[in-house]
mmCIF file of C-alpha atoms in Angstrom:
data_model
loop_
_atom_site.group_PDB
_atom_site.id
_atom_site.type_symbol
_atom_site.label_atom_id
_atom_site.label_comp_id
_atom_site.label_asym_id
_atom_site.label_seq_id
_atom_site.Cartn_x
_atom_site.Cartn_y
_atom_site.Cartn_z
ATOM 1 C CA UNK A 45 8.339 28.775 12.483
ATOM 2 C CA UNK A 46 11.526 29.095 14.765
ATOM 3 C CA UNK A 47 15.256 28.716 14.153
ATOM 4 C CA UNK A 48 15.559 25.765 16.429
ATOM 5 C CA UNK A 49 12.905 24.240 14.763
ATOM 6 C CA UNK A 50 16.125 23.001 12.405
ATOM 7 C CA UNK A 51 18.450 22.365 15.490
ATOM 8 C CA UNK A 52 18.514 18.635 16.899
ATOM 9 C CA UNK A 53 19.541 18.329 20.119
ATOM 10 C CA UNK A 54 21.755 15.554 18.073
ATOM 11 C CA UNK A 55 23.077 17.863 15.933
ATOM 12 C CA UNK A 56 24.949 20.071 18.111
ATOM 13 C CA UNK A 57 28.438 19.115 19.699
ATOM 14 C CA UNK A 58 30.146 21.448 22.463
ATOM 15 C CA UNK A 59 33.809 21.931 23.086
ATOM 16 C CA UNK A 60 35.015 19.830 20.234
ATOM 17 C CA UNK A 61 38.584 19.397 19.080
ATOM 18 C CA UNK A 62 38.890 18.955 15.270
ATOM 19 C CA UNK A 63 42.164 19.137 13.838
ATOM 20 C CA UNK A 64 41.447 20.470 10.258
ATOM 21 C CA UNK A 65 38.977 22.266 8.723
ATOM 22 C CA UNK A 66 37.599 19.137 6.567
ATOM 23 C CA UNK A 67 37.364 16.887 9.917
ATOM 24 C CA UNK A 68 35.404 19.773 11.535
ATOM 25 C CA UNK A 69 33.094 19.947 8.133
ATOM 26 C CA UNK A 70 33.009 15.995 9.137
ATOM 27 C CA UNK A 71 32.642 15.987 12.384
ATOM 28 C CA UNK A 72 29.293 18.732 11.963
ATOM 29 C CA UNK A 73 27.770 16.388 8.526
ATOM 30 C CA UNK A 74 28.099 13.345 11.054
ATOM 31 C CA UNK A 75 26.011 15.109 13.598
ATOM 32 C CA UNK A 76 23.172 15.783 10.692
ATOM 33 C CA UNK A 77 23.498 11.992 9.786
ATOM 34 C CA UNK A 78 22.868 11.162 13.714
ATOM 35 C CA UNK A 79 19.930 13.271 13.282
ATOM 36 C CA UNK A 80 18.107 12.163 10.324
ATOM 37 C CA UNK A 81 18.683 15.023 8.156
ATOM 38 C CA UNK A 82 21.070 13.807 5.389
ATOM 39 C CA UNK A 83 21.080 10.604 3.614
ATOM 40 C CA UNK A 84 24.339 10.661 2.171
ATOM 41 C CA UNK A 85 27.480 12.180 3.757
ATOM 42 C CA UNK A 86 29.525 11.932 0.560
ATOM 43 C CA UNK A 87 27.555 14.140 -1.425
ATOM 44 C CA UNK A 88 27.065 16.478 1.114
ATOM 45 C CA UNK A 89 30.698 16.497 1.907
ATOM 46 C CA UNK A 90 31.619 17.227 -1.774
ATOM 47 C CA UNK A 91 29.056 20.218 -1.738
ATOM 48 C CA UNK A 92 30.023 21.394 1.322
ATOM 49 C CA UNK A 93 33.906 21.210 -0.295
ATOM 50 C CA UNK A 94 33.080 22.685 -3.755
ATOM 51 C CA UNK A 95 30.961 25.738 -1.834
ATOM 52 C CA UNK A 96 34.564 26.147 0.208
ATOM 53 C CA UNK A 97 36.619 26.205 -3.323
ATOM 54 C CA UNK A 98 34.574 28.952 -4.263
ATOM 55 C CA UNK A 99 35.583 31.232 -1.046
ATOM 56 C CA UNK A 100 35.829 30.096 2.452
ATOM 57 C CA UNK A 101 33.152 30.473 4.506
ATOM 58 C CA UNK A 102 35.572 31.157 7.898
ATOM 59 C CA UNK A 103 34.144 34.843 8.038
ATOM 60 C CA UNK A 104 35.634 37.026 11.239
ATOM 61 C CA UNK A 105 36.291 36.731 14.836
ATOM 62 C CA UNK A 106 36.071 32.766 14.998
ATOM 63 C CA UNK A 107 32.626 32.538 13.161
ATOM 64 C CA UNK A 108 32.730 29.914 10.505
ATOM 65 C CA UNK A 109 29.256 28.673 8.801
ATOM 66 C CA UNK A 110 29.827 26.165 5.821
ATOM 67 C CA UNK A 111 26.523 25.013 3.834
ATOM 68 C CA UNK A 112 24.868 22.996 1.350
ATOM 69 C CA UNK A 113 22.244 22.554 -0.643
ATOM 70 C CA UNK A 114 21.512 18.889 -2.609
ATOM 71 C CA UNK A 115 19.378 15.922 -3.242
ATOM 72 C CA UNK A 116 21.456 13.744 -0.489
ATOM 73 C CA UNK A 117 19.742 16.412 1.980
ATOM 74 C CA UNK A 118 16.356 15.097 3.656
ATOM 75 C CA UNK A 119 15.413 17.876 5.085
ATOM 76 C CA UNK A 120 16.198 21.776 5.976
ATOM 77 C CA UNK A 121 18.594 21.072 8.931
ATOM 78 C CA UNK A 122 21.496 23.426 10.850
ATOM 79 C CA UNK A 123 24.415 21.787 12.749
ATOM 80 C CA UNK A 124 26.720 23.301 15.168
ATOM 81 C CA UNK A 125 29.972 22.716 16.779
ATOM 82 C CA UNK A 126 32.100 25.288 18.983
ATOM 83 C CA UNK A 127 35.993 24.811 19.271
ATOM 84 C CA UNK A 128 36.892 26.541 22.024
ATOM 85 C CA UNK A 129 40.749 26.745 21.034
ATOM 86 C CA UNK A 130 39.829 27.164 17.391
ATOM 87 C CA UNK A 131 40.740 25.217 14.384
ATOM 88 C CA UNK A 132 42.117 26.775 11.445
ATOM 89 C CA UNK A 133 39.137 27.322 8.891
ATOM 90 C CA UNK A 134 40.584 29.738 5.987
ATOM 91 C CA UNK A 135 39.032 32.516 7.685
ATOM 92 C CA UNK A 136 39.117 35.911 6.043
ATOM 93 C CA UNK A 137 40.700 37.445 9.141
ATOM 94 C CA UNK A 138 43.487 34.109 9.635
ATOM 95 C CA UNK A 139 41.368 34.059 12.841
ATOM 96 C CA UNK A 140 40.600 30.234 13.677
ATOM 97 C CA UNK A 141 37.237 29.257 13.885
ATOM 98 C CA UNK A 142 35.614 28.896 17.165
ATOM 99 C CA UNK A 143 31.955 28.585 16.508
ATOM 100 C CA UNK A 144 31.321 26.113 13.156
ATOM 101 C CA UNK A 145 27.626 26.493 11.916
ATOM 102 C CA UNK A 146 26.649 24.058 8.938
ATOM 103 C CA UNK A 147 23.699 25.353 7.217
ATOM 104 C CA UNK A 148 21.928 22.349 4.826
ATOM 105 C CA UNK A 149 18.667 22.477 3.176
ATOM 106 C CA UNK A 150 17.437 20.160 -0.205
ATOM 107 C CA UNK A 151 17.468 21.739 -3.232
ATOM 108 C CA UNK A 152 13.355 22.143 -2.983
ATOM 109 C CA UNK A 153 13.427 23.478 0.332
ATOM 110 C CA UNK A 154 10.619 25.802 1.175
ATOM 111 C CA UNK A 155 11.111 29.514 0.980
ATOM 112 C CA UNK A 156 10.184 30.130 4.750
ATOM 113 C CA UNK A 157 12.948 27.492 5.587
ATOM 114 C CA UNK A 158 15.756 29.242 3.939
ATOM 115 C CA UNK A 159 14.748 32.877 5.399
ATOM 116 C CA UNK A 160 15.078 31.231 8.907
ATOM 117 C CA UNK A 161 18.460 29.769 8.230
ATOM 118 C CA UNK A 162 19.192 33.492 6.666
ATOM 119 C CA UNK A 163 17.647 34.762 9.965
ATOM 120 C CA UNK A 164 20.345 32.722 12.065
ATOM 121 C CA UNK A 165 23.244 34.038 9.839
ATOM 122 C CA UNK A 166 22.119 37.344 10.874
ATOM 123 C CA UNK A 167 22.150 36.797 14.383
ATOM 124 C CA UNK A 168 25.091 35.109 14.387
ATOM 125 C CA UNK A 169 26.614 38.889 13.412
ATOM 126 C CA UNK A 170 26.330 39.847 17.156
ATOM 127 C CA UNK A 171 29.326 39.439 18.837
ATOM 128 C CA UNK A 172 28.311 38.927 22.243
ATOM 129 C CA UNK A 173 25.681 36.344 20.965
ATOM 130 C CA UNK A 174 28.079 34.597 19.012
ATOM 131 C CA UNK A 175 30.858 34.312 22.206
ATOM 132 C CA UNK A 176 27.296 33.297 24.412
ATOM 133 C CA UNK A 177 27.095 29.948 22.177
ATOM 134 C CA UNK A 178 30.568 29.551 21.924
ATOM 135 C CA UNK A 179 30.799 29.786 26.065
ATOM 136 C CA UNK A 180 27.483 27.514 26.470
ATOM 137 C CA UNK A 181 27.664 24.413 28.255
ATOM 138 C CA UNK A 182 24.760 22.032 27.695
ATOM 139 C CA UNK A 183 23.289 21.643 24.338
ATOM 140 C CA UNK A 184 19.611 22.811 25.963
ATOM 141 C CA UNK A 185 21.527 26.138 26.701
ATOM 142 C CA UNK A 186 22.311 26.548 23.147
ATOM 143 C CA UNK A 187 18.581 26.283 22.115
ATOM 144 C CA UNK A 188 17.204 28.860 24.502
ATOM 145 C CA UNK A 189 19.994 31.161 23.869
ATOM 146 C CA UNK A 190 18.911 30.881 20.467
ATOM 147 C CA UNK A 191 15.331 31.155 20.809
ATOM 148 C CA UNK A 192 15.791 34.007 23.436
ATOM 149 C CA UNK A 193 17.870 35.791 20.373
ATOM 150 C CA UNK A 194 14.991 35.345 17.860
ATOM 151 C CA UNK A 195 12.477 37.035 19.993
ATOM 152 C CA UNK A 196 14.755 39.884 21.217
ATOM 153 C CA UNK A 197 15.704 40.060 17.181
ATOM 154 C CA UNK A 198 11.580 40.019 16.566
ATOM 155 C CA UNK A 199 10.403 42.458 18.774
ATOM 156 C CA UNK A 200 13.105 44.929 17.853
ATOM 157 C CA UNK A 201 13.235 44.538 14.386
ATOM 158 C CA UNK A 202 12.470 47.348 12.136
ATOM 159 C CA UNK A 203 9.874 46.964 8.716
ATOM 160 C CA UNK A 204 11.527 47.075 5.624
ATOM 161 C CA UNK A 205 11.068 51.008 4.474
ATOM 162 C CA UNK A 206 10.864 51.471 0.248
ATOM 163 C CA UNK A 207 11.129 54.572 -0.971
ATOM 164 C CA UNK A 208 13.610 57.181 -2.481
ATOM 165 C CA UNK A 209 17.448 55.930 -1.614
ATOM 166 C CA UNK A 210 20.179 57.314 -3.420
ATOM 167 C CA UNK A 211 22.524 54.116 -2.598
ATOM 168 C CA UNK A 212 20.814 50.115 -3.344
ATOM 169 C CA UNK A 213 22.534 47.309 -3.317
ATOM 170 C CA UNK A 214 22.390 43.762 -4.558
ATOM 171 C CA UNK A 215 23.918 40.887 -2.593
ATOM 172 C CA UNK A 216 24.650 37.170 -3.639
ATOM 173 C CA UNK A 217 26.788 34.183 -3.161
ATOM 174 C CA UNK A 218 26.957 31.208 -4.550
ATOM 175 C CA UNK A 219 24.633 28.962 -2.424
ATOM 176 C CA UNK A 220 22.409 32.000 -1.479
ATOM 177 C CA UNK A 221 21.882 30.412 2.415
ATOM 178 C CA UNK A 222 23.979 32.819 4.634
ATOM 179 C CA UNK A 223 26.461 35.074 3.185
ATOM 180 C CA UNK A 224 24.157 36.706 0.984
ATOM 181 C CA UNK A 225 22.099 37.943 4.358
ATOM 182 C CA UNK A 226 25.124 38.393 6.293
ATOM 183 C CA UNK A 227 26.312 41.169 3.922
ATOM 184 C CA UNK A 228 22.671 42.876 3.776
ATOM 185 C CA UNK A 229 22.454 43.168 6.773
ATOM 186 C CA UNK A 230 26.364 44.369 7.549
ATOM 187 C CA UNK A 231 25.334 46.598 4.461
ATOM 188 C CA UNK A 232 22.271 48.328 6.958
ATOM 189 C CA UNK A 233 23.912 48.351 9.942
ATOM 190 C CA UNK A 234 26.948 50.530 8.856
ATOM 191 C CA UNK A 235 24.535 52.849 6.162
ATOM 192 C CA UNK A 236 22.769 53.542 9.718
ATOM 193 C CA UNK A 237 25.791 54.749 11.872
ATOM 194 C CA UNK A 238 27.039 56.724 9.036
ATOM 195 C CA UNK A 239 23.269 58.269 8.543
ATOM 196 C CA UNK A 240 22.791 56.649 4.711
ATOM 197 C CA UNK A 241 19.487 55.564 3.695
ATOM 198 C CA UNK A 242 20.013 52.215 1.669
ATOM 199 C CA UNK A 243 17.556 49.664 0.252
ATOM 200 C CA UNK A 244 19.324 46.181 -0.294
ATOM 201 C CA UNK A 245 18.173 43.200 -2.604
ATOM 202 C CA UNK A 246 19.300 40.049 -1.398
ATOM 203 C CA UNK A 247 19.714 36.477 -3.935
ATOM 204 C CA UNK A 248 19.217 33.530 -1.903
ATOM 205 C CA UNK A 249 18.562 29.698 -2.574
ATOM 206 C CA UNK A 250 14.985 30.226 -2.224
ATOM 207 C CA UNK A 251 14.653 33.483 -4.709
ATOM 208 C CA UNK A 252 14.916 36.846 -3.948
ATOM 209 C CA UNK A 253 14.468 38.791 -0.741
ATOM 210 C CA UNK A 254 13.734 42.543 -0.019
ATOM 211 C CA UNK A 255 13.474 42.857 -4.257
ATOM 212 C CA UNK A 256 14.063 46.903 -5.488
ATOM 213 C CA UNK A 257 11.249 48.237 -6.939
ATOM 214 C CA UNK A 258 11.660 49.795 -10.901
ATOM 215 C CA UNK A 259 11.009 53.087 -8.906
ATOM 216 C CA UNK A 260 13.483 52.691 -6.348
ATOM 217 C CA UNK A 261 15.716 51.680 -9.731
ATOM 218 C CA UNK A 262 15.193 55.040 -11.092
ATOM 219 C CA UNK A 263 15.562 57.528 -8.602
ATOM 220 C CA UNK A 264 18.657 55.538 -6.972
ATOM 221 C CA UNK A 265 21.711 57.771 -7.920
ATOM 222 C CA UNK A 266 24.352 54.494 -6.823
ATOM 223 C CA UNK A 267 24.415 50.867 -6.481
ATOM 224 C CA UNK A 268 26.265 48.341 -4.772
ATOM 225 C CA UNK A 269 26.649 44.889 -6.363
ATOM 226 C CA UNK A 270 28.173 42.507 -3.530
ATOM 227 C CA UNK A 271 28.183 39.194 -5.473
ATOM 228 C CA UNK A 272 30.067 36.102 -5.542
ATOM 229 C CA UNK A 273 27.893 34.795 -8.767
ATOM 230 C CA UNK A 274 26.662 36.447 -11.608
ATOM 231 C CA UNK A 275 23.529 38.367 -11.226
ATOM 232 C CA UNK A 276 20.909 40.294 -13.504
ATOM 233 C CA UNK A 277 22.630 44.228 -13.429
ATOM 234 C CA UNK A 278 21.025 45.026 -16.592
ATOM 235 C CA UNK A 279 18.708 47.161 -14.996
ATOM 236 C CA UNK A 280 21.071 49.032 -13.254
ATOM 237 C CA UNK A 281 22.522 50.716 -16.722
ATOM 238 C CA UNK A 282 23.523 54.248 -16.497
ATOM 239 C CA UNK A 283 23.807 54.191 -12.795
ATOM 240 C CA UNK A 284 26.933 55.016 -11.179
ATOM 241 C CA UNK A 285 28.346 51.324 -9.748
ATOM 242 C CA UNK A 286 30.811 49.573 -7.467
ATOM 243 C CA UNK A 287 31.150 45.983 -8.002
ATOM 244 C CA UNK A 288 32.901 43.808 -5.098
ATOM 245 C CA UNK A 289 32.880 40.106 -3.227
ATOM 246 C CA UNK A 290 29.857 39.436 -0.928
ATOM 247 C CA UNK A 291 32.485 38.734 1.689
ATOM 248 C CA UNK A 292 33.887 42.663 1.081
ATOM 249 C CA UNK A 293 30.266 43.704 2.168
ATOM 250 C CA UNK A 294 30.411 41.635 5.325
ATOM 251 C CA UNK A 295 33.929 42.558 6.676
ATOM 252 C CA UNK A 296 34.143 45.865 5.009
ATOM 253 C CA UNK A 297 30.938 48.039 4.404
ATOM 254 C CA UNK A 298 32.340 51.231 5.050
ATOM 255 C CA UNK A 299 34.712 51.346 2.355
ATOM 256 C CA UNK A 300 31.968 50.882 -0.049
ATOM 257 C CA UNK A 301 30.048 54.151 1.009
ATOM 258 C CA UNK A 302 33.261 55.707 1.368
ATOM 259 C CA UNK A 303 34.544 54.644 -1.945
ATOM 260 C CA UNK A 304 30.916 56.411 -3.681
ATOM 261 C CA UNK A 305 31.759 59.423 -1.291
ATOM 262 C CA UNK A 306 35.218 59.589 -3.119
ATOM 263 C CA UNK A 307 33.555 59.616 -6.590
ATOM 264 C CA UNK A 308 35.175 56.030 -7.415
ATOM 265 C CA UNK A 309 31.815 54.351 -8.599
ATOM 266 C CA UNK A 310 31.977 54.381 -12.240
ATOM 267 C CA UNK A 311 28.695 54.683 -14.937
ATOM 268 C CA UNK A 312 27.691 51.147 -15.987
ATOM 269 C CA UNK A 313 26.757 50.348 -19.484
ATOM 270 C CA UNK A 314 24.621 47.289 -20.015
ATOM 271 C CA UNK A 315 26.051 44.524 -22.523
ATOM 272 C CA UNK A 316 23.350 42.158 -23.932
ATOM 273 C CA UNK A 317 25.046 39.553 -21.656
ATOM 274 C CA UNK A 318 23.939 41.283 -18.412
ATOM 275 C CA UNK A 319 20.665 40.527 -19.197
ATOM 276 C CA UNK A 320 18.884 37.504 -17.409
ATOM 277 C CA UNK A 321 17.939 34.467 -19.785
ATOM 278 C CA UNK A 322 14.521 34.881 -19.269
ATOM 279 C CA UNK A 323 14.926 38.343 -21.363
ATOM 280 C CA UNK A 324 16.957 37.233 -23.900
ATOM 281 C CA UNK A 325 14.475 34.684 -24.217
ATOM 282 C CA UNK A 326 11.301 37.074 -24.959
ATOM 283 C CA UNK A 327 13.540 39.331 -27.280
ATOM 284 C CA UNK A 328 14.215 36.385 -29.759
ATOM 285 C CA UNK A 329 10.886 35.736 -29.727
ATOM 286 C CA UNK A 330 9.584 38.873 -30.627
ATOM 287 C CA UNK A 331 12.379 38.770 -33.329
ATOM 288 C CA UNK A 332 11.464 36.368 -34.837
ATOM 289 C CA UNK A 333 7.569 37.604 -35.271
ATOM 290 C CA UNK A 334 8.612 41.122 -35.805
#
């Protein structure tokens, strides 16, 4: 399965000129209407809007990529725009957004689906890449810039290494389809160049990702939680923890490892609410049998 196998030559528009940010969120459901992929535009535009209320999705340097996840989806689809001369999107860095990538999927969609979407988030990371799509000018270029980005990604691509870190993280955000990656991987990138070994869980729509071990648990001295929704920490009691935004992990890594360097994690204590419902579940149970 490949990236573009989500990209419609329909639903990408080049060197478009939306005003706002909400007719540029239009402008990119429209194109997944003209391709078959949504059913109704409304409800995707009010998920689309209520994922925005939450936090913007305008990240850095002109990269914007809005998503959704419903019923009024058909199928696991990705829409693009670029705007040369930017439009203002809310972007963490008041940088306007020149490259616009909607992310949709149903709320079923397939695991594999979502990890390709989460694959394109990732690439999208890569400056040079990005300003390649934003520069392209037929939508065919688009697609074999993008495929030709996948396979350089696949062949260079390192295997996921368990095993004894002193630092794991946790990333989340509230739809799970892009930011959630985006920080993991902004997370590994900067643990690399300052020579830190870090294992990172990841919460996306379809589950979780790259999931810590009880053994990596245990012998980790700190942990990262880079969430925009609440996720199980219980597990994490005693450990020495710095709790921030997803977006802080995307724009920001280095402060995080520099902020355990200065000694400015603090112990966490479990409450009974940190515990997932699932747990809370099984403990009345065997309460009430007990």
């Amino acid at each position: 399965m490949k990236i573009t196998n989500f990209i419609s030559k329909k639903s990408v528009a080049l060197d478009v000129h939306p005003s706002t940010k909400q007719e540029a969120i239009d402008m990119l459901i429209d194109l997944l209407m003209t391709a078959g992929a949504v059913k109704d535009k409304e409800v995707v535009r009010r998920d689309v809007l209520s994922r925005e209320a939450q936090g913007s999705t305008g990240l850095y340097d002109g990269l914007a990529t809005p998503h959704a996840q419903d019923t009024a989806v058909k199928k696991t689809a990705i829409s693009i725009i670029t705007v040369p001369e930017g439009v203002n999107f809310d972007s963490v860095d008041n940088k306007p957004a020149r490259l616009i990538v909607l992310f949709a999927a149903p709320l079923k969609a397939a695991t594999a689906e979502m990890t390709e979407m989460g694959r394109l988030a990732v690439l999208l990371m890569d400056s040079e890449f990005k300003e390649s799509l934003i520069r392209a000018k037929s939508v065919d270029e688009v697609i074999k810039l993008i495929d030709a980005k996948e396979s350089e990604r696949s062949k260079s691509e390192v295997p996921e290494v368990t095993g004894d870190s002193k630092i794991i993280a946790v990333t989340a955000c509230p739809t799970g389809i892009s930011s959630s990656f985006m920080a993991r991987e902004s997370l590994k990138r900067c643990a690399e160049k300052m020579g830190i070994n870090v294992r990172v869980e990841v919460y996306g729509a379809a589950g979780v990702y790259h999931a810590l071990t009880d053994e990596e648990i245990q012998n980790a001295d700190f942990v990262i939680i880079a969430a925009s929704k609440k996720v199980p920490i219980s597990r994490f009691n005693g450990k020495k923890m710095i709790q921030t935004a997803v977006g802080t992990a995307i724009r920001k890594p280095e402060q995080l490892f520099e902020r355990i360097k200065a000694g400015q994690a603090q112990v966490f204590h479990a409450k009974e609410d940190d515990e997932p419902i699932s747990k809370k579940i099984i403990k009345k149970i065997k309460s009430i049998f007990s």
